[in-house]
Coordinates of C-alpha atoms in Angstrom, one line a residue:
M224 CA 2.7 -33.2 25.5
N225 CA -0.6 -31.8 26.7
A226 CA -3.8 -32.2 24.7
D227 CA -3.6 -28.8 23.1
Q228 CA -0.1 -29.4 21.8
L229 CA -1.0 -33.0 20.8
S230 CA -3.6 -31.7 18.4
A231 CA -0.8 -30.1 16.3
A232 CA 0.5 -33.6 15.5
N233 CA -2.9 -35.2 14.9
N234 CA -3.4 -36.6 11.4
I235 CA 0.2 -35.9 10.3
R236 CA 1.2 -38.8 8.2
L237 CA 4.8 -39.1 7.0
N238 CA 5.7 -41.4 4.2
R239 CA 9.1 -43.0 4.7
Q240 CA 9.0 -44.5 1.2
A241 CA 8.5 -41.2 -0.5
K242 CA 11.3 -39.4 -2.4
E243 CA 10.5 -36.2 -0.4
P244 CA 12.6 -35.9 2.8
L245 CA 10.7 -36.4 6.0
Y246 CA 11.6 -32.9 7.3
A247 CA 10.0 -31.4 4.0
Q248 CA 6.9 -33.5 4.5
L249 CA 6.6 -32.3 8.1
Y250 CA 7.2 -28.7 7.0
D251 CA 4.4 -28.9 4.4
A252 CA 2.0 -30.5 7.0
L253 CA 2.6 -27.8 9.6
R254 CA 2.6 -25.0 7.0
S255 CA -0.8 -26.1 5.7
R256 CA -2.2 -26.1 9.2
I257 CA -0.9 -22.5 9.8
V258 CA -2.3 -21.3 6.5
N259 CA -5.8 -22.7 7.0
G260 CA -6.0 -21.6 10.6
Q261 CA -5.8 -24.9 12.4
L262 CA -2.6 -23.6 14.1
A263 CA -3.7 -20.1 15.1
P264 CA -1.3 -17.0 15.4
D265 CA 0.8 -17.1 18.6
R266 CA 0.0 -20.8 19.1
R267 CA 2.9 -22.7 20.7
L268 CA 4.2 -25.7 18.8
P269 CA 5.2 -28.9 20.5
A270 CA 8.7 -29.2 21.8
V271 CA 11.1 -30.8 19.3
R272 CA 11.6 -34.1 21.3
V273 CA 7.9 -34.4 22.1
L274 CA 6.8 -34.0 18.5
A275 CA 9.5 -36.4 17.3
K276 CA 8.4 -39.1 19.8
A277 CA 4.7 -38.6 18.8
L278 CA 5.6 -39.0 15.1
G279 CA 8.3 -41.7 15.6
I280 CA 11.0 -39.7 13.9
N281 CA 14.4 -38.3 14.7
P282 CA 14.5 -35.0 16.7
G283 CA 16.8 -33.6 14.0
T284 CA 14.0 -34.0 11.4
V285 CA 11.7 -31.8 13.5
V286 CA 14.5 -29.3 14.0
S287 CA 15.0 -29.0 10.2
A288 CA 11.3 -28.6 9.6
Y289 CA 11.0 -25.9 12.3
R290 CA 14.1 -24.1 10.9
E291 CA 12.5 -24.0 7.4
L292 CA 9.2 -22.7 8.9
E293 CA 11.1 -20.0 10.8
K294 CA 13.2 -19.1 7.7
N295 CA 10.1 -18.5 5.7
G296 CA 8.3 -16.5 8.4
Y297 CA 5.6 -19.0 9.5
I298 CA 6.9 -19.4 13.1
I299 CA 9.2 -17.7 15.5
S300 CA 11.5 -19.1 18.2
R301 CA 11.6 -17.5 21.6
R302 CA 14.5 -18.3 23.7
G303 CA 13.5 -20.4 26.6
S304 CA 9.9 -20.6 25.6
G305 CA 9.8 -22.6 22.4
S306 CA 8.4 -22.1 18.9
F307 CA 5.2 -20.2 18.1
V308 CA 3.1 -19.5 15.1
Q309 CA 3.9 -16.1 13.7
E310 CA 1.3 -13.4 14.1
G311 CA 0.3 -11.4 11.1
M312 CA 1.7 -13.4 8.2
A313 CA -0.1 -12.7 4.9
D314 CA -0.3 -16.5 4.1
S315 CA -2.5 -16.9 7.2
L316 CA -5.4 -15.1 5.5
A317 CA -8.6 -17.2 5.3
T318 CA -9.3 -18.3 1.8
D319 CA -12.5 -16.3 1.5
Q320 CA -10.6 -13.1 2.5
A321 CA -7.7 -13.8 0.1
Q322 CA -10.2 -13.9 -2.8
I323 CA -11.6 -10.5 -2.2
P324 CA -11.8 -8.8 -5.7
Y325 CA -9.3 -6.0 -6.2
L326 CA -12.1 -3.6 -7.4
P327 CA -15.8 -4.1 -8.1
R328 CA -16.1 -5.8 -11.5
L329 CA -19.1 -5.4 -13.7
D330 CA -20.3 -8.1 -16.1
A331 CA -21.7 -7.5 -19.6
T332 CA -25.3 -7.1 -18.2
D333 CA -24.2 -4.0 -16.3
A334 CA -22.7 -2.3 -19.4
N335 CA -25.6 0.1 -20.0
Q336 CA -26.3 0.9 -16.4
H337 CA -25.1 4.2 -15.0
F338 CA -23.1 3.5 -11.8
I339 CA -22.1 6.1 -9.3
D340 CA -18.5 5.2 -8.7
F341 CA -17.2 5.7 -5.2
A342 CA -14.6 2.9 -5.7
S343 CA -12.2 4.1 -8.2
Y344 CA -8.9 5.9 -7.5
S345 CA -9.0 8.1 -10.7
L346 CA -9.7 11.8 -10.6
N347 CA -13.0 13.1 -12.0
P348 CA -12.1 14.0 -15.6
D349 CA -14.2 17.2 -15.3
R350 CA -11.6 18.5 -12.8
F351 CA -9.0 18.5 -15.6
S352 CA -8.5 21.6 -17.8
T353 CA -8.2 20.3 -21.3
S354 CA -7.5 23.8 -22.7
T355 CA -4.4 24.1 -20.5
F356 CA -3.4 20.6 -21.6
K357 CA -3.7 21.5 -25.3
Q358 CA -1.6 24.5 -24.6
A359 CA 1.1 22.3 -23.2
V360 CA 1.0 19.7 -26.0
N361 CA 1.1 22.3 -28.7
H362 CA 4.0 24.1 -27.1
I363 CA 6.0 20.9 -26.8
L364 CA 5.2 19.8 -30.4
D365 CA 6.2 23.2 -31.8
R366 CA 9.4 23.1 -29.7
D367 CA 10.5 19.5 -30.0
G368 CA 8.8 18.2 -33.1
G369 CA 9.3 14.4 -33.5
H370 CA 11.8 14.4 -30.6
A371 CA 8.8 14.5 -28.2
F372 CA 8.2 10.9 -29.0
V373 CA 11.7 9.4 -28.6
I374 CA 12.4 6.8 -26.0
E375 CA 13.9 8.5 -23.0
D376 CA 16.7 7.3 -20.8
E377 CA 15.5 4.7 -18.3
M378 CA 15.9 7.2 -15.5
G379 CA 13.6 9.6 -17.2
Y380 CA 13.5 12.9 -19.1
Y381 CA 16.4 14.8 -17.5
P382 CA 14.7 18.3 -17.6
L383 CA 11.7 16.8 -15.7
R384 CA 14.0 15.3 -13.1
E385 CA 15.5 18.8 -12.7
S386 CA 12.1 20.3 -12.3
L387 CA 11.0 17.7 -9.7
A388 CA 14.2 18.2 -7.7
A389 CA 13.3 21.9 -7.5
E390 CA 9.7 21.1 -6.6
L391 CA 10.9 18.7 -3.9
A392 CA 13.2 21.3 -2.4
Q393 CA 10.1 23.4 -1.7
R394 CA 8.9 20.5 0.4
W395 CA 12.3 20.4 2.3
I396 CA 13.4 17.3 0.4
K397 CA 17.0 17.9 -0.8
T398 CA 17.9 15.6 -3.7
K399 CA 19.6 15.7 -7.1
P400 CA 18.1 14.9 -10.5
Q401 CA 20.5 11.9 -10.7
N402 CA 18.5 10.3 -7.7
I403 CA 15.1 10.7 -9.3
Q404 CA 13.7 7.8 -11.3
I405 CA 10.6 8.5 -13.4
T406 CA 8.1 5.6 -13.4
S407 CA 4.8 4.6 -15.0
G408 CA 2.8 5.4 -11.8
S409 CA 3.6 4.8 -8.2
Q410 CA 2.6 1.1 -8.6
Q411 CA 5.6 0.6 -10.9
A412 CA 7.8 2.5 -8.4
I413 CA 6.9 0.1 -5.7
D414 CA 7.3 -2.9 -8.0
I415 CA 10.8 -1.6 -8.9
C416 CA 11.8 -1.4 -5.3
A417 CA 10.4 -5.0 -4.7
R418 CA 12.3 -6.5 -7.6
A419 CA 15.5 -4.8 -6.8
L420 CA 15.6 -5.5 -3.1
I421 CA 13.6 -8.6 -2.3
R422 CA 14.9 -12.2 -2.4
Q423 CA 12.7 -15.3 -1.7
G424 CA 11.8 -15.5 2.0
D425 CA 12.8 -11.9 2.8
C426 CA 10.4 -10.1 5.3
V427 CA 8.6 -6.9 4.5
M428 CA 6.7 -5.1 7.2
V429 CA 3.6 -2.9 6.4
Q430 CA 0.9 -1.1 8.1
N431 CA -2.3 -3.1 8.7
P432 CA -4.5 -2.1 6.8
T433 CA -2.5 -0.9 3.8
Y434 CA -2.5 -0.5 0.1
P435 CA -3.0 -4.0 -1.4
G436 CA -1.1 -3.2 -4.6
A437 CA 2.1 -2.9 -2.6
V438 CA 1.5 -6.2 -0.8
D439 CA 0.9 -7.9 -4.2
A440 CA 4.2 -6.5 -5.5
F441 CA 6.2 -7.7 -2.4
K442 CA 4.6 -11.2 -2.4
A443 CA 5.2 -11.6 -6.2
C444 CA 8.9 -11.3 -5.4
G445 CA 8.7 -14.0 -2.7
A446 CA 8.5 -11.8 0.4
K447 CA 6.8 -12.7 3.6
V448 CA 4.6 -9.8 4.5
I449 CA 3.9 -8.9 8.2
G450 CA 1.2 -6.4 9.1
L451 CA 1.6 -3.9 12.0
N452 CA -1.7 -2.7 13.3
F453 CA -2.0 1.0 12.5
N454 CA -3.7 2.5 15.5
H455 CA -2.4 5.7 17.1
G456 CA 0.1 4.8 19.7
T457 CA 0.5 1.2 18.8
L458 CA 2.4 1.1 15.5
I459 CA 5.8 1.9 17.0
D460 CA 5.3 -0.6 19.9
E461 CA 4.4 -3.3 17.4
L462 CA 7.4 -2.5 15.2
E463 CA 9.8 -2.6 18.2
K464 CA 8.3 -5.9 19.3
M465 CA 8.6 -7.5 15.9
L466 CA 12.2 -6.2 15.4
K467 CA 13.3 -8.2 18.4
I468 CA 12.4 -11.5 16.6
I469 CA 12.4 -10.7 12.9
Q470 CA 14.9 -8.9 10.6
P471 CA 12.9 -7.1 7.8
K472 CA 14.4 -6.1 4.5
I473 CA 11.8 -3.3 4.0
L474 CA 9.3 -1.3 6.0
Y475 CA 6.7 0.0 3.6
L476 CA 4.5 2.8 5.0
M477 CA 2.4 5.8 4.2
P478 CA 3.2 8.2 7.0
N479 CA 0.9 11.0 5.8
L480 CA -2.9 10.5 5.2
Q481 CA -2.4 6.8 5.0
N482 CA -4.4 4.8 2.5
P483 CA -7.0 3.6 3.6
T484 CA -7.2 4.9 7.2
T485 CA -6.4 8.6 6.5
N486 CA -4.3 8.6 9.7
S487 CA -0.9 10.4 9.8
L488 CA 2.1 9.7 12.0
S489 CA 3.5 12.4 14.2
R490 CA 6.9 13.9 13.6
L491 CA 8.1 12.1 16.8
E492 CA 6.8 8.8 15.5
K493 CA 8.5 9.3 12.1
A494 CA 11.8 10.1 13.8
R495 CA 11.6 7.0 16.0
I496 CA 11.0 4.8 12.9
I497 CA 14.0 6.3 11.2
G498 CA 16.1 5.6 14.3
L499 CA 14.9 2.0 14.3
A500 CA 15.8 1.6 10.6
H501 CA 19.3 2.8 11.4
R502 CA 19.7 0.4 14.3
H503 CA 18.2 -2.6 12.6
D504 CA 19.4 -1.9 9.1
F505 CA 16.3 -2.0 6.9
W506 CA 15.1 0.1 4.0
I507 CA 12.0 2.4 4.3
I508 CA 9.7 2.9 1.4
E509 CA 7.8 6.1 2.1
D510 CA 4.7 6.1 -0.2
D511 CA 3.5 9.7 -0.2
Y512 CA 0.1 8.8 -1.6
G513 CA -2.3 11.0 0.3
S514 CA -0.6 14.4 0.9
G515 CA -0.9 15.8 -2.7
L516 CA -4.3 17.2 -2.0
A517 CA -3.8 18.1 1.7
Y518 CA -5.3 21.6 2.3
D519 CA -2.3 22.6 4.3
S520 CA 0.5 20.4 3.0
N521 CA 3.0 22.4 5.1
T522 CA 1.9 20.5 8.2
L523 CA 2.5 17.1 6.6
H524 CA 6.3 16.7 6.7
T525 CA 7.8 13.8 4.9
M526 CA 10.2 11.3 6.4
K527 CA 12.6 11.8 3.5
E528 CA 13.2 15.4 4.8
H529 CA 15.4 13.9 7.5
D530 CA 17.2 10.9 6.1
P531 CA 20.8 10.9 7.5
D532 CA 21.5 7.3 6.4
D533 CA 20.1 7.7 2.9
R534 CA 17.9 4.7 3.4
I535 CA 14.5 6.1 2.7
I536 CA 13.0 5.5 -0.8
Y537 CA 10.5 8.2 -1.4
V538 CA 7.6 7.2 -3.8
R539 CA 5.1 9.6 -5.3
S540 CA 2.2 9.2 -7.7
L541 CA 1.4 11.9 -10.1
S542 CA -1.4 10.0 -11.8
Q543 CA -3.5 10.3 -8.7
I544 CA -3.4 14.1 -8.8
F545 CA -2.8 14.9 -12.4
A546 CA -4.1 12.9 -15.3
S547 CA -4.8 9.3 -14.2
G548 CA -4.4 7.8 -17.6
M549 CA -1.0 9.3 -18.3
R550 CA 0.5 6.9 -15.6
L551 CA 3.2 9.1 -14.1
G552 CA 5.1 8.7 -10.9
Y553 CA 8.6 8.8 -9.5
L554 CA 10.9 7.6 -6.8
V555 CA 13.8 9.3 -5.0
S556 CA 16.5 6.7 -4.8
P557 CA 19.2 6.3 -2.2
T558 CA 22.5 6.8 -4.1
R559 CA 23.6 3.2 -3.6
L560 CA 20.4 1.9 -5.3
I561 CA 20.3 4.1 -8.4
E562 CA 21.9 1.5 -10.7
S563 CA 19.8 -1.4 -9.4
F564 CA 16.5 0.6 -9.8
A565 CA 17.5 1.8 -13.3
G566 CA 18.2 -1.8 -14.3
V567 CA 14.8 -3.1 -13.2
K568 CA 13.1 -0.2 -15.0
R569 CA 14.9 -1.0 -18.2
I570 CA 13.7 -4.6 -17.9
A571 CA 10.1 -3.6 -17.0
D572 CA 9.2 -1.3 -19.8
I573 CA 12.5 0.5 -21.0
S574 CA 11.1 4.0 -20.4
T575 CA 8.0 5.9 -19.4
S576 CA 6.3 7.9 -22.2
G577 CA 8.5 10.8 -23.3
L578 CA 5.6 13.0 -24.3
S579 CA 3.9 12.6 -20.9
Q580 CA 7.1 13.5 -19.1
R581 CA 7.6 16.6 -21.3
I582 CA 4.0 17.7 -20.6
F583 CA 4.4 17.4 -16.8
D584 CA 7.8 19.2 -17.0
Y585 CA 6.0 22.0 -18.9
Y586 CA 3.4 22.2 -16.1
L587 CA 6.1 22.5 -13.5
R588 CA 8.2 25.1 -15.3
N589 CA 5.3 27.3 -16.2
R590 CA 3.7 27.2 -12.7
L591 CA 0.6 25.5 -14.1
W592 CA 1.1 22.7 -11.6
R593 CA 0.5 24.9 -8.6
K594 CA -2.5 26.4 -10.2
H595 CA -3.9 22.9 -11.0
L596 CA -3.3 21.7 -7.4
T597 CA -4.8 24.8 -5.8
G598 CA -8.0 24.3 -7.8
L599 CA -8.2 20.6 -7.0
K600 CA -7.7 21.2 -3.3
L601 CA -10.4 23.8 -3.1
A602 CA -12.9 21.6 -5.1
Y603 CA -12.2 18.4 -3.1
H604 CA -12.2 20.2 0.2
Q605 CA -15.7 21.5 -0.4
Q606 CA -16.8 18.1 -1.8
Y607 CA -15.4 16.3 1.3
Q608 CA -17.2 18.7 3.7
A609 CA -20.5 18.4 1.9
A610 CA -20.3 14.6 1.6
G611 CA -19.4 14.3 5.3
K612 CA -22.4 16.3 6.3
L613 CA -24.7 14.1 4.1
L614 CA -23.3 10.9 5.5
A615 CA -23.8 12.1 9.1
E616 CA -27.4 13.2 8.3
S617 CA -28.3 10.1 6.4
F618 CA -26.7 7.4 8.6
G619 CA -26.4 8.9 12.1
D620 CA -24.5 6.6 14.4
R621 CA -24.8 3.7 12.0
L622 CA -21.7 4.9 10.2
S623 CA -18.6 6.4 11.8
W624 CA -15.2 7.7 10.6
Q625 CA -12.2 9.8 11.5
P626 CA -12.4 13.2 9.7
A627 CA -9.2 13.9 7.8
D628 CA -7.9 17.3 6.6
G629 CA -7.0 16.6 3.0
A630 CA -8.3 13.1 2.2
V631 CA -10.5 12.6 -0.8
W632 CA -12.0 9.4 0.6
F633 CA -13.7 8.2 3.7
W634 CA -12.6 5.1 5.7
L635 CA -16.0 4.2 7.1
Q636 CA -17.0 1.8 9.9
L637 CA -20.3 0.2 9.6
N638 CA -22.3 -0.1 12.8
L639 CA -24.8 -2.5 11.2
S640 CA -25.9 -6.1 11.3
M641 CA -24.6 -6.6 7.7
T642 CA -20.9 -7.1 6.8
A643 CA -18.9 -4.9 4.5
A644 CA -19.2 -7.5 1.8
E645 CA -23.0 -7.7 2.1
F646 CA -23.2 -3.9 2.1
C647 CA -21.0 -3.5 -1.0
T648 CA -23.1 -6.1 -2.9
A649 CA -26.4 -4.5 -1.9
A650 CA -25.0 -1.1 -3.0
Q651 CA -24.0 -2.4 -6.4
N652 CA -27.5 -3.7 -6.9
L653 CA -28.6 -0.1 -6.3
G654 CA -26.1 1.3 -8.9
V655 CA -23.4 2.4 -6.4
L656 CA -19.9 1.1 -6.4
I657 CA -17.9 1.2 -3.1
E658 CA -14.9 -0.8 -1.9
N659 CA -15.0 -3.6 0.7
G660 CA -12.3 -2.6 3.2
D661 CA -11.4 -6.2 3.9
R662 CA -9.0 -6.3 1.0
Y663 CA -6.7 -3.7 2.6
Y664 CA -6.0 -6.0 5.6
I665 CA -3.0 -8.3 5.9
H666 CA -4.7 -10.2 8.7
A667 CA -7.7 -9.9 11.1
A668 CA -10.0 -7.9 8.8
P669 CA -13.0 -6.7 10.9
H670 CA -15.4 -7.1 8.0
N671 CA -17.1 -3.8 8.9
R672 CA -15.0 -1.3 6.9
I673 CA -15.6 0.3 3.5
R674 CA -13.7 2.8 1.5
L675 CA -15.7 5.5 -0.2
S676 CA -13.8 7.6 -2.7
L677 CA -14.9 11.0 -3.8
A678 CA -12.1 11.4 -6.4
P679 CA -14.0 10.0 -9.5
V680 CA -17.5 11.2 -8.7
K681 CA -19.3 14.1 -10.3
E682 CA -20.4 16.6 -7.7
A683 CA -24.1 16.2 -8.7
D684 CA -23.9 12.4 -8.2
I685 CA -22.5 12.5 -4.6
A686 CA -25.9 13.3 -2.9
V687 CA -27.7 10.8 -5.1
G688 CA -25.2 8.0 -4.3
I689 CA -25.3 8.7 -0.6
K690 CA -29.1 8.7 -0.7
R691 CA -29.1 5.3 -2.3
L692 CA -26.7 3.9 0.3
A693 CA -28.9 5.3 3.0
E694 CA -31.8 3.2 1.6
L695 CA -29.9 0.1 2.6
V696 CA -30.2 0.8 6.3
S697 CA -33.7 2.2 6.2
Q698 CA -35.3 -1.0 4.9

């Protein structure tokens, strides 16, 4: 055993008098070294017999420990080469990165301060027509009376499911109301998928970076999460490489205007992924988060349009583009999963608000939804263009990003001496909230990315907020 391999066995102490089996003790010792980074990704572990001799134990004990590490996704075995630390496991995050706050939190001393919020996902309330909403509510109460408040079937209000099926058909997604599950936001839709499909130790592959709420849902169900670097031209290569050594249960991805990168997959890339799912037998969760406000949504084709195996679970948030506080979303379920998903929904919260569902159904049937979307798209398109111009003028080459047709946020790269965390803290001290991009990464966060959302910000505050941010680099 060479010096590099020998270091893997250093300080491992196995207690032969303990109740815990020796292989379990060895598993815990190696796992802790992988998690804390002592055994780096792609690091080769000592050969079984070599490690057994170094520790004075039976080779079968090492085999059992390695088998458990591989089963739980910490290492991979390569025929003829040995065992290696798995690249991209969520558990390999450094502890400081794992504790990145989900969103900026304000303490009591900040309560009376006016913050310009570039961090939230919610739409600007001023973009919502309350008069149209009152019209919808009054119509529903006059029509349905107290029935508007009954608990709906766990699948959702059937007329809304009919309306959504018709709406989806205009986006080339052919489905039936029976396959549509209404949820309390897209986060619940993802959680339903996780609870229904994942068992302890199952592998879920995601884009890296990706939406952390989805990762949290998968990990809460015991999944091992592997990140695939989402750069143009590399995602498919990484996926094919990983499929040679790992069998995933789920591939979770946002193929259009991905959150946070704003990148989109080509139609060819989408088709290749569907082919790989068929060949390797895994589910695809297609989270259509970003395309709702795309200025030309006809160019952003979903993967669900072409689903010959009925293995794509299509997830859509309505909260993000309608009324955030109403918490509406839905999923389109493969037929063989309908009962499983309905069962999980029943356990989770029985049913989504019947009144909220009726309101959205009214918007769809009376063509108010298209009018609402058209107004939002125009407003945010103008806002995005104006903000991009201000960022370029204020920061120059100290800030860079990939322009995206339809995004309502910027995925910014800082070309500065300070880290993203330091920049976010300094911005908050100036009354501006932005997101540290580190929290979106499964592994290898570059510490120089921030997410700046335009969705919640009043138009008049955008210039003020960007001006304050620019002060941080002019000092």
